[in-house]
Coordinates of C-alpha atoms in Angstrom, one line a residue:
X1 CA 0.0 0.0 0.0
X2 CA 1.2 3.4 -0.9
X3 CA 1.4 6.7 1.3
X4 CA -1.7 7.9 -0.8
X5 CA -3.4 4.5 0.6
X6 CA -2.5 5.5 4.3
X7 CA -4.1 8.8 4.0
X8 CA -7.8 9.8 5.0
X9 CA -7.9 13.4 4.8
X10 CA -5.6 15.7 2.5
X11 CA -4.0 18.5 4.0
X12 CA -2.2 20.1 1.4
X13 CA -5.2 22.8 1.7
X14 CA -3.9 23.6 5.1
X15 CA -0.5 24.6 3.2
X16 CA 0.1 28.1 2.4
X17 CA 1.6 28.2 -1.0
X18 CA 0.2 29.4 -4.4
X19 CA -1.0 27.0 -7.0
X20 CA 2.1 27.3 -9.0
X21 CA 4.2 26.3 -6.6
X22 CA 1.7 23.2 -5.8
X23 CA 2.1 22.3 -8.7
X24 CA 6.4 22.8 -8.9
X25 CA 5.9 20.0 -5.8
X26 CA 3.7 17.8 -7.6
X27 CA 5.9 17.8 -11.1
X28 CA 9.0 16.9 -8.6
X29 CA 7.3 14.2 -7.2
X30 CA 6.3 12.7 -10.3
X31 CA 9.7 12.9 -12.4
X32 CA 10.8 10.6 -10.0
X33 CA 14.0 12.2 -7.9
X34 CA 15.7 9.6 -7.0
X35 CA 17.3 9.0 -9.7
X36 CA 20.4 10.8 -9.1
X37 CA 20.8 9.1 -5.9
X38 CA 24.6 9.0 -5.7
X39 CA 24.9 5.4 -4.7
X40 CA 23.2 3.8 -8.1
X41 CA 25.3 3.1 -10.6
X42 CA 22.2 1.9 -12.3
X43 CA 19.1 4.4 -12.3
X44 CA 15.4 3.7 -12.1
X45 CA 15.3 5.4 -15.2
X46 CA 12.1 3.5 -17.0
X47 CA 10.9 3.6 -13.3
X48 CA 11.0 7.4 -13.7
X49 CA 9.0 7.7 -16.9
X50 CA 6.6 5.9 -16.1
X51 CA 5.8 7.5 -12.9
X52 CA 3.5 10.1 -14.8
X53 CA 1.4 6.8 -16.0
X54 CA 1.8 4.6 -13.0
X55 CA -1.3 3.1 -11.9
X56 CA -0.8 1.5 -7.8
X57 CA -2.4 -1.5 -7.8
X58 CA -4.7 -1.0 -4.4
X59 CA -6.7 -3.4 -2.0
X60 CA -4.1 -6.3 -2.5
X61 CA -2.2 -6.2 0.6
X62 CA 1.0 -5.2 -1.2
X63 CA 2.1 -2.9 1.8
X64 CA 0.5 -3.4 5.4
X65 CA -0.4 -0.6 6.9
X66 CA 2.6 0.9 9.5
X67 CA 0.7 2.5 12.7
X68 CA 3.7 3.8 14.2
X69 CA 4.7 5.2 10.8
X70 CA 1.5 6.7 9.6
X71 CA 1.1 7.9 13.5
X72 CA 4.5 10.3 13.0
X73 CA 3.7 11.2 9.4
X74 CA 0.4 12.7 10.4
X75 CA 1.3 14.6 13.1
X76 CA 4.0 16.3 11.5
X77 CA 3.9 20.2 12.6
X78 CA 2.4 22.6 10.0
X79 CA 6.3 23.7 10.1
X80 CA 7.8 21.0 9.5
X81 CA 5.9 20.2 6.5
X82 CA 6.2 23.3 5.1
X83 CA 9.8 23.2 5.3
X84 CA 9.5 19.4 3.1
X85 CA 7.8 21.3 0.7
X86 CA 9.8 24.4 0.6
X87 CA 12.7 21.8 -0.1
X88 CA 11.0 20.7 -3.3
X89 CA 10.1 24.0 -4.0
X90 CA 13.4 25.3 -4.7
X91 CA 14.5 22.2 -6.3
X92 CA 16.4 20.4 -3.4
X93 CA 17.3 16.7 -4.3
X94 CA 16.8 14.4 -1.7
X95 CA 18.6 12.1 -2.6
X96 CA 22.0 14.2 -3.8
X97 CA 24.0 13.0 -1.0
X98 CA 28.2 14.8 -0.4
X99 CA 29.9 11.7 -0.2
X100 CA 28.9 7.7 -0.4
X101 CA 27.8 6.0 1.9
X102 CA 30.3 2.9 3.4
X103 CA 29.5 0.0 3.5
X104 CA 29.2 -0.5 7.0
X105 CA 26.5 2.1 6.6
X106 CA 24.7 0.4 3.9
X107 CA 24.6 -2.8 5.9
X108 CA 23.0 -0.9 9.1
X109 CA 20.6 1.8 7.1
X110 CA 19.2 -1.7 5.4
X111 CA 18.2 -3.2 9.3
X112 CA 17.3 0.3 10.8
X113 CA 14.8 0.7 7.7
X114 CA 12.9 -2.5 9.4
X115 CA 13.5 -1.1 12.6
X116 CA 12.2 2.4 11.3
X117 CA 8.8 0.6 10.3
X118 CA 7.9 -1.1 13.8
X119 CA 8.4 2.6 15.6
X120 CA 12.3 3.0 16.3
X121 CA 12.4 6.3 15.7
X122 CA 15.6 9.2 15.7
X123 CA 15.3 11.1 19.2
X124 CA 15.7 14.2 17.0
X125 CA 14.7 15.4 13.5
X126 CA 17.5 16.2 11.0
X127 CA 18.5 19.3 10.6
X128 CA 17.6 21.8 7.5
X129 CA 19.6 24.8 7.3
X130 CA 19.7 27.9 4.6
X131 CA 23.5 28.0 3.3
X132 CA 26.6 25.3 3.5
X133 CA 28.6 27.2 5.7
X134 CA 25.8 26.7 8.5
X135 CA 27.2 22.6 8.7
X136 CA 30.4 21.5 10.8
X137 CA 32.8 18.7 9.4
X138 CA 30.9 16.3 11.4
X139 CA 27.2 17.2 11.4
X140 CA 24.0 15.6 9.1
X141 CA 22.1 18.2 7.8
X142 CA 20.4 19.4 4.9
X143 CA 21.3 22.6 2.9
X144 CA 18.6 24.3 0.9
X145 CA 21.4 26.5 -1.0
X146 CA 22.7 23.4 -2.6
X147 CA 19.6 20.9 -2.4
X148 CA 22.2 18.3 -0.7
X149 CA 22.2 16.3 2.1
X150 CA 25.4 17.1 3.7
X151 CA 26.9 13.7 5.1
X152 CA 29.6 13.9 8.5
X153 CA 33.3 13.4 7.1
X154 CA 33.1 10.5 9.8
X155 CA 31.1 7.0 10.1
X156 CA 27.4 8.0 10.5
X157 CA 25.9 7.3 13.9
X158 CA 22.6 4.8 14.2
X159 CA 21.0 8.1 15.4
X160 CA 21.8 10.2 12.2
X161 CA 20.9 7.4 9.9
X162 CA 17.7 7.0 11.6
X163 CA 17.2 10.9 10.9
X164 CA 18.0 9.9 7.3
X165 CA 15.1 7.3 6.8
X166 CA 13.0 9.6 8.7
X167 CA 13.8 12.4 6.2
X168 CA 13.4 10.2 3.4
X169 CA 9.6 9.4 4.9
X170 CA 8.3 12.4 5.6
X171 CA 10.0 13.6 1.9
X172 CA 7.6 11.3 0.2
X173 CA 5.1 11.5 2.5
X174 CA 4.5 15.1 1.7
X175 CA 5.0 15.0 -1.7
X176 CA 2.1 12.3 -2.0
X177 CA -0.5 14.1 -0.3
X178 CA 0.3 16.8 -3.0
X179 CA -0.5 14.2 -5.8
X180 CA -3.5 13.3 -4.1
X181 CA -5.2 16.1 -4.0
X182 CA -4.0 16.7 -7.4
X183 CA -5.1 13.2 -8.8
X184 CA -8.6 13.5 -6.8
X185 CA -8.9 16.9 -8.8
X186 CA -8.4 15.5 -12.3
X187 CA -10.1 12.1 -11.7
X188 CA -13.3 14.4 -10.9
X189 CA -12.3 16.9 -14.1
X190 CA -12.3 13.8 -16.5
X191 CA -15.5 12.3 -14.7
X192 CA -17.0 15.3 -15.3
X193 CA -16.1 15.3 -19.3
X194 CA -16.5 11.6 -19.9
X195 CA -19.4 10.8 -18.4
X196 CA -21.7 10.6 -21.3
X197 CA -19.0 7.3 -22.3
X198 CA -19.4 5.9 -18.9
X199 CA -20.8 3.0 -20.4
X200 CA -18.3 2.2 -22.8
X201 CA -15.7 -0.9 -22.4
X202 CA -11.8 -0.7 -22.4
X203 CA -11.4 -2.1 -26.1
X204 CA -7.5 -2.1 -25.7
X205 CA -7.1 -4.3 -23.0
X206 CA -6.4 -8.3 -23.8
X207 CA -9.3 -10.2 -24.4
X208 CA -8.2 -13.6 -23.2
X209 CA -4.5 -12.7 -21.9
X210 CA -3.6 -11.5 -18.7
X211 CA -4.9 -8.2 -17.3
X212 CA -3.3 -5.6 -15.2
X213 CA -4.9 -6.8 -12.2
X214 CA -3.4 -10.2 -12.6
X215 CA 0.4 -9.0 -13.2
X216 CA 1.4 -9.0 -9.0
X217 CA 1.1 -12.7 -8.3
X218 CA 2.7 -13.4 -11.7
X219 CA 5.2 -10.9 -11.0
X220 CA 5.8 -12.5 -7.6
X221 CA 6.2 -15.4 -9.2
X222 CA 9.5 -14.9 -11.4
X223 CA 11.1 -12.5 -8.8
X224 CA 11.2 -15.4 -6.8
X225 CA 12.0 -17.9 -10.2
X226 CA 15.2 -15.8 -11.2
X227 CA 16.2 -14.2 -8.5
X228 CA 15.4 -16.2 -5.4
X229 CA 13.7 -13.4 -3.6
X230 CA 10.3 -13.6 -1.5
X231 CA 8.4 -10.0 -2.2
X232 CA 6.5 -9.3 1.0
X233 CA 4.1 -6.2 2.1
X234 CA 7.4 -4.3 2.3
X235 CA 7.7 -3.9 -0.6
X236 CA 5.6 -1.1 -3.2
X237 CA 3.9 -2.6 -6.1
X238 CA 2.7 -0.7 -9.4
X239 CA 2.0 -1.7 -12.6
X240 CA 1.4 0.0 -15.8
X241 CA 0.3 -0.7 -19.7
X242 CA 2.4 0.5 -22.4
X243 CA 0.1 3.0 -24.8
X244 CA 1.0 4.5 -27.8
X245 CA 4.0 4.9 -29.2
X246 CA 6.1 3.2 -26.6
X247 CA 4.1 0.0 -27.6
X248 CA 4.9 1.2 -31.7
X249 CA 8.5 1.7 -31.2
X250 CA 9.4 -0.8 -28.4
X251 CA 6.8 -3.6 -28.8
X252 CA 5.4 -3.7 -32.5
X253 CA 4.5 -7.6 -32.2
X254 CA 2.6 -7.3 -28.7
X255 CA -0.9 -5.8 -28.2
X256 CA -0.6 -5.3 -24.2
X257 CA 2.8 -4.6 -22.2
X258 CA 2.9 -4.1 -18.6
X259 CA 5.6 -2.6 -17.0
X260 CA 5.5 -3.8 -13.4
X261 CA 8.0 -2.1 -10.7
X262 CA 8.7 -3.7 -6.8
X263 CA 10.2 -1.1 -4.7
X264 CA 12.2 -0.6 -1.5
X265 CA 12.3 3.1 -1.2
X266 CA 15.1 4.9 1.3
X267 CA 18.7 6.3 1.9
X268 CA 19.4 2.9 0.3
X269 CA 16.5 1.6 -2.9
X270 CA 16.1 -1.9 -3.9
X271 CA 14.5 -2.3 -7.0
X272 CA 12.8 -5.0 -9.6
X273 CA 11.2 -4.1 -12.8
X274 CA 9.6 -6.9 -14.5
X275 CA 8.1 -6.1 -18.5
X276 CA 5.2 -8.9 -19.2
X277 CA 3.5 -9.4 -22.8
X278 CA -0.5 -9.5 -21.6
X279 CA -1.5 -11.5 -24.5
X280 CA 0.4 -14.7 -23.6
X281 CA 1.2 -13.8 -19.8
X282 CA 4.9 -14.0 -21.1
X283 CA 7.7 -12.8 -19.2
X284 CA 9.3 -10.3 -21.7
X285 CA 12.6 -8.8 -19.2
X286 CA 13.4 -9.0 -15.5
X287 CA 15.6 -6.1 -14.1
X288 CA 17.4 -6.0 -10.1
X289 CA 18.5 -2.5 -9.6
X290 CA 19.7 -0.8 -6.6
X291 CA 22.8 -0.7 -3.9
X292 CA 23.5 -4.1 -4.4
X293 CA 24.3 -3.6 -8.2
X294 CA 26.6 -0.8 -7.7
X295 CA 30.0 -1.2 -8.0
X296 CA 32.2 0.7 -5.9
X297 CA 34.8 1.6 -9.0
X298 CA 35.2 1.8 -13.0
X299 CA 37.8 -0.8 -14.6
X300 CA 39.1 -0.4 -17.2
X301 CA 38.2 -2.1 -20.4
X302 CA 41.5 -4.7 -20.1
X303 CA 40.8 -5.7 -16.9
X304 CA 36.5 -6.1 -17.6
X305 CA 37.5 -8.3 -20.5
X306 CA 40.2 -10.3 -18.2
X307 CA 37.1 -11.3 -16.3
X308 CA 34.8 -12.0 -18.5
X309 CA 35.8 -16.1 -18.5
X310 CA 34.3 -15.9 -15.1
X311 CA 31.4 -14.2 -15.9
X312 CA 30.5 -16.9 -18.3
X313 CA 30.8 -19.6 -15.5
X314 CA 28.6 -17.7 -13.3
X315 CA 26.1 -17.7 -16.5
X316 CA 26.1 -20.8 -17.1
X317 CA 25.5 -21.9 -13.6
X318 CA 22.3 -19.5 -14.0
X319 CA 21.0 -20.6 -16.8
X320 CA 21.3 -24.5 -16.1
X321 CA 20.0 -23.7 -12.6
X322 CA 17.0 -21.2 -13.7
X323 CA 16.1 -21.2 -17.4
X324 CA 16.9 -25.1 -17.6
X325 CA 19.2 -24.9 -20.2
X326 CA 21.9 -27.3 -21.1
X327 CA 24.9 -25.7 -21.8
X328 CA 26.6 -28.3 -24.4
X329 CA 23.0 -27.8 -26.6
X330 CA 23.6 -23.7 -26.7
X331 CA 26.2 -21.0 -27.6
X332 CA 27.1 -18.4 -25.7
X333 CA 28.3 -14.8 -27.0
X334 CA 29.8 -12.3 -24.4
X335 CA 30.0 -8.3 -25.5
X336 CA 30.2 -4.9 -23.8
X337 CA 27.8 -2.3 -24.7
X338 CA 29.1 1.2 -26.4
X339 CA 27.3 4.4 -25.5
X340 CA 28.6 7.7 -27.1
X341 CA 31.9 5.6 -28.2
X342 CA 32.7 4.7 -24.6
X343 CA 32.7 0.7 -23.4
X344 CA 30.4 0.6 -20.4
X345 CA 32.5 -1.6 -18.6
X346 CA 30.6 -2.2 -15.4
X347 CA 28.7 -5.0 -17.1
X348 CA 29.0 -7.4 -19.9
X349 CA 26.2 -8.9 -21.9
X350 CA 26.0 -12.7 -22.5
X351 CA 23.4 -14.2 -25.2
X352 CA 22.2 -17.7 -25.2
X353 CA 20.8 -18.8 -28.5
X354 CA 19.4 -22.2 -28.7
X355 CA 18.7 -24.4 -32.1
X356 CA 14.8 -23.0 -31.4
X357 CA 15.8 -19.3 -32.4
X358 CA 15.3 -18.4 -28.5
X359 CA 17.6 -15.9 -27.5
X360 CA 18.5 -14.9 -23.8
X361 CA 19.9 -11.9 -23.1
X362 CA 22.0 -11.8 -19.7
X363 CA 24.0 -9.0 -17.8
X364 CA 26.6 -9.6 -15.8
X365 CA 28.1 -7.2 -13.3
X366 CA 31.9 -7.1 -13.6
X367 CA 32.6 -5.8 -10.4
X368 CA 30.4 -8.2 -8.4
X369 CA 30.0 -11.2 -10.4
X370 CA 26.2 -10.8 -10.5
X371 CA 23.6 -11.2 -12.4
X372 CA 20.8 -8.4 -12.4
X373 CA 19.1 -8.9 -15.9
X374 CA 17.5 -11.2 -18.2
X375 CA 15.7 -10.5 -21.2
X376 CA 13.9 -12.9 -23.4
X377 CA 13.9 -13.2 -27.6
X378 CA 12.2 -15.6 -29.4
X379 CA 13.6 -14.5 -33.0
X380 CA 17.2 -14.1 -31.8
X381 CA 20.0 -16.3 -34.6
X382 CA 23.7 -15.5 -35.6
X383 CA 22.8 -13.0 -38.0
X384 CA 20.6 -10.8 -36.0
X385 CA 22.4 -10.9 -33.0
X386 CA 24.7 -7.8 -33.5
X387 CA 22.2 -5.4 -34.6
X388 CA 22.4 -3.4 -31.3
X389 CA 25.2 -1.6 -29.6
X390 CA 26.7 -4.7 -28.2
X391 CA 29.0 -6.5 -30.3
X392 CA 28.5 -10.2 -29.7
X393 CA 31.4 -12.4 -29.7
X394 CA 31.0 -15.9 -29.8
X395 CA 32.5 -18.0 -26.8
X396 CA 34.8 -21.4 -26.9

């Protein structure tokens, strides 16, 4: 259940701010900030886009209901609230942090999130100033004149990491009651202009496939097939069907796409995007994103390719273990993608093509010897294969 689930009574009314600047708040919160979170080296970046389509799947117990949570979110001071949306206001990133976090910090950020939802709370807020010279070497604050969270030079305390997943709540909390309102609004503006159609059916959804509604327990399903992970009510469920020309450039064969997103939101975001063809309930891409996929340096390309041999052992391990393949019945290509003329060497592609013409696109992280992405082809052979910006090289 989302933040705009939780809430009974709006109060962006109670706010003192102009309609513009409701709406500079509500185009922030829709864009998706966090994608220049500092500690991704792979964005939400489809996650982002279709934010300004996203439709929450409500009434399915995605996300229980916190009481301690919803307890301290709704008696935030008129204050304090306007100071979360003055921050959005004037552009402030959330998620723009002055250094990255340590590890050590990433391990304890990941319990105290837990801890944050059954009522461990910081015994103080975190501090907003004006300018950066208002923040000490070794103090947590954040700085409206920069739109940063200014992290200590030091090892972050339990205490300011709690203020951080309290900041990061009451961010988002805030910023949802603004699309509320906003999405109550329009829902009642196009009720208003459609209703001599109310009658009429949804002619573009699929007729005997799978329908939007049906995507979370599917999509439960192969997060747990391919990556071995059990998606509880911590996690934030939406779900959305491609229209237009997405489904013209991206999808030409398919008449219904889902994009479906699970979602850890914090300091530290775990992510998994799933893309699923609604006329055979086919599972078109699978995506991990988030801390766990980002790499604490660039190699170069040299040392990337040096470790490539490995990264096909860890595929094939995968791909006898989880997509029942047989190794000795399949070739395997390996490639780096180019961007702009530069290798991205922080991951390699492999592709598995069988005698069937069923291709499987894999990506390996160099860094990390994992696996966060597979993407399945059905029209995939040796001549098509390097018609992208990865050039395929066959393996021995």
């Amino acid at each position: 259940m989302s933040h705009n689930d939780r809430i009974n009574n709006p109060i962006i009314s109670n706010l003192t701010m102009s309609e513009e600047m409701k709406m500079n708040i509500l185009e922030n919160c829709k864009k998706g900030r966090r994608t220049s979170d500092n500690l991704f080296r792979y964005s939400k970046v489809l996650a982002t886009c279709l934010a300004l389509f996203c439709i929450c799947i409500s009434g399915l117990g995605v996300r229980a209901a916190i009481s301690a949570v919803d307890e301290r979110l709704q008696n935030m001071s008129e204050e304090e609230k306007n100071d979360y949306m003055e921050m959005n206001i004037l552009g402030a990133d959330a998620d723009i942090y002055t250094r990255d976090f340590t590890e050590s910090e990433v391990e304890r950020i990941l319990v105290l999130q837990e801890e944050y939802k059954k009522g461990r709370f910081p015994a103080e807020t975190i501090s907003i100033v004006e300018t950066v010279a208002d923040v000490g070497d070794d103090e947590l604050a954040v700085v409206k004149e920069d739109g940063k969270i200014h992290l200590p030079q030091g090892e972050l305390t339990d205490e300011q990491l709690l203020q951080l997943i309290d900041y990061d709540e009451k961010t988002r909390y805030t910023m949802d009651i603004v699309s509320e309102e906003y999405d109550t609004e329009s829902e009642t503006t196009e009720a208003d202009t459609t209703d001599a159609d109310s009658g009429e059916t949804d002619a573009d959804g699929p007729t005997n496939g799978m329908d939007i509604n049906e995507t979370y327990d599917f999509s439960i399903e192969m997060v747990k097939k391919y990556f071995g992970v059990d998606i509880d009510d911590s996690w934030e469920f939406s779900a959305v069907q491609n229209e237009g020309e997405v489904m013209e450039v991206n999808y030409p064969e398919y008449k219904v796409v889902y994009d479906v997103i699970f979602e850890k939101n914090g300091p530290v975001d775990e992510g998994y995007h799933l893309v699923i063809c609604g006329d055979n309930s086919q599972l078109i891409s699978i995506n991990h994103s988030g801390y766990v996929t980002a790499p604490d340096n660039t190699l170069s390309y040299d040392e990337a390719l040096a470790r490539v041999p490995q990264g096909k052992d860890t595929v094939v391990n995968y791909m006898e273990s989880k997509l029942d393949l047989d190794a000795d019945t399949v070739k395997i290509y390996s490639g780096f993608n180019s961007f702009m003329d530069q290798v991205q060497t922080d991951f390699c592609y492999f592709m598995i093509l069988d005698d069937a013409g069923n291709g499987y696109r894999i990506r390996w992280i160099v860094e990390t010897d994992e696996i966060t992405e597979i993407k399945f082809y059905t029209d995939k052979n040796e001549e098509n294969i390097n018609n992208g910006s990865v050039n395929y090289t066959l393996m021995e």
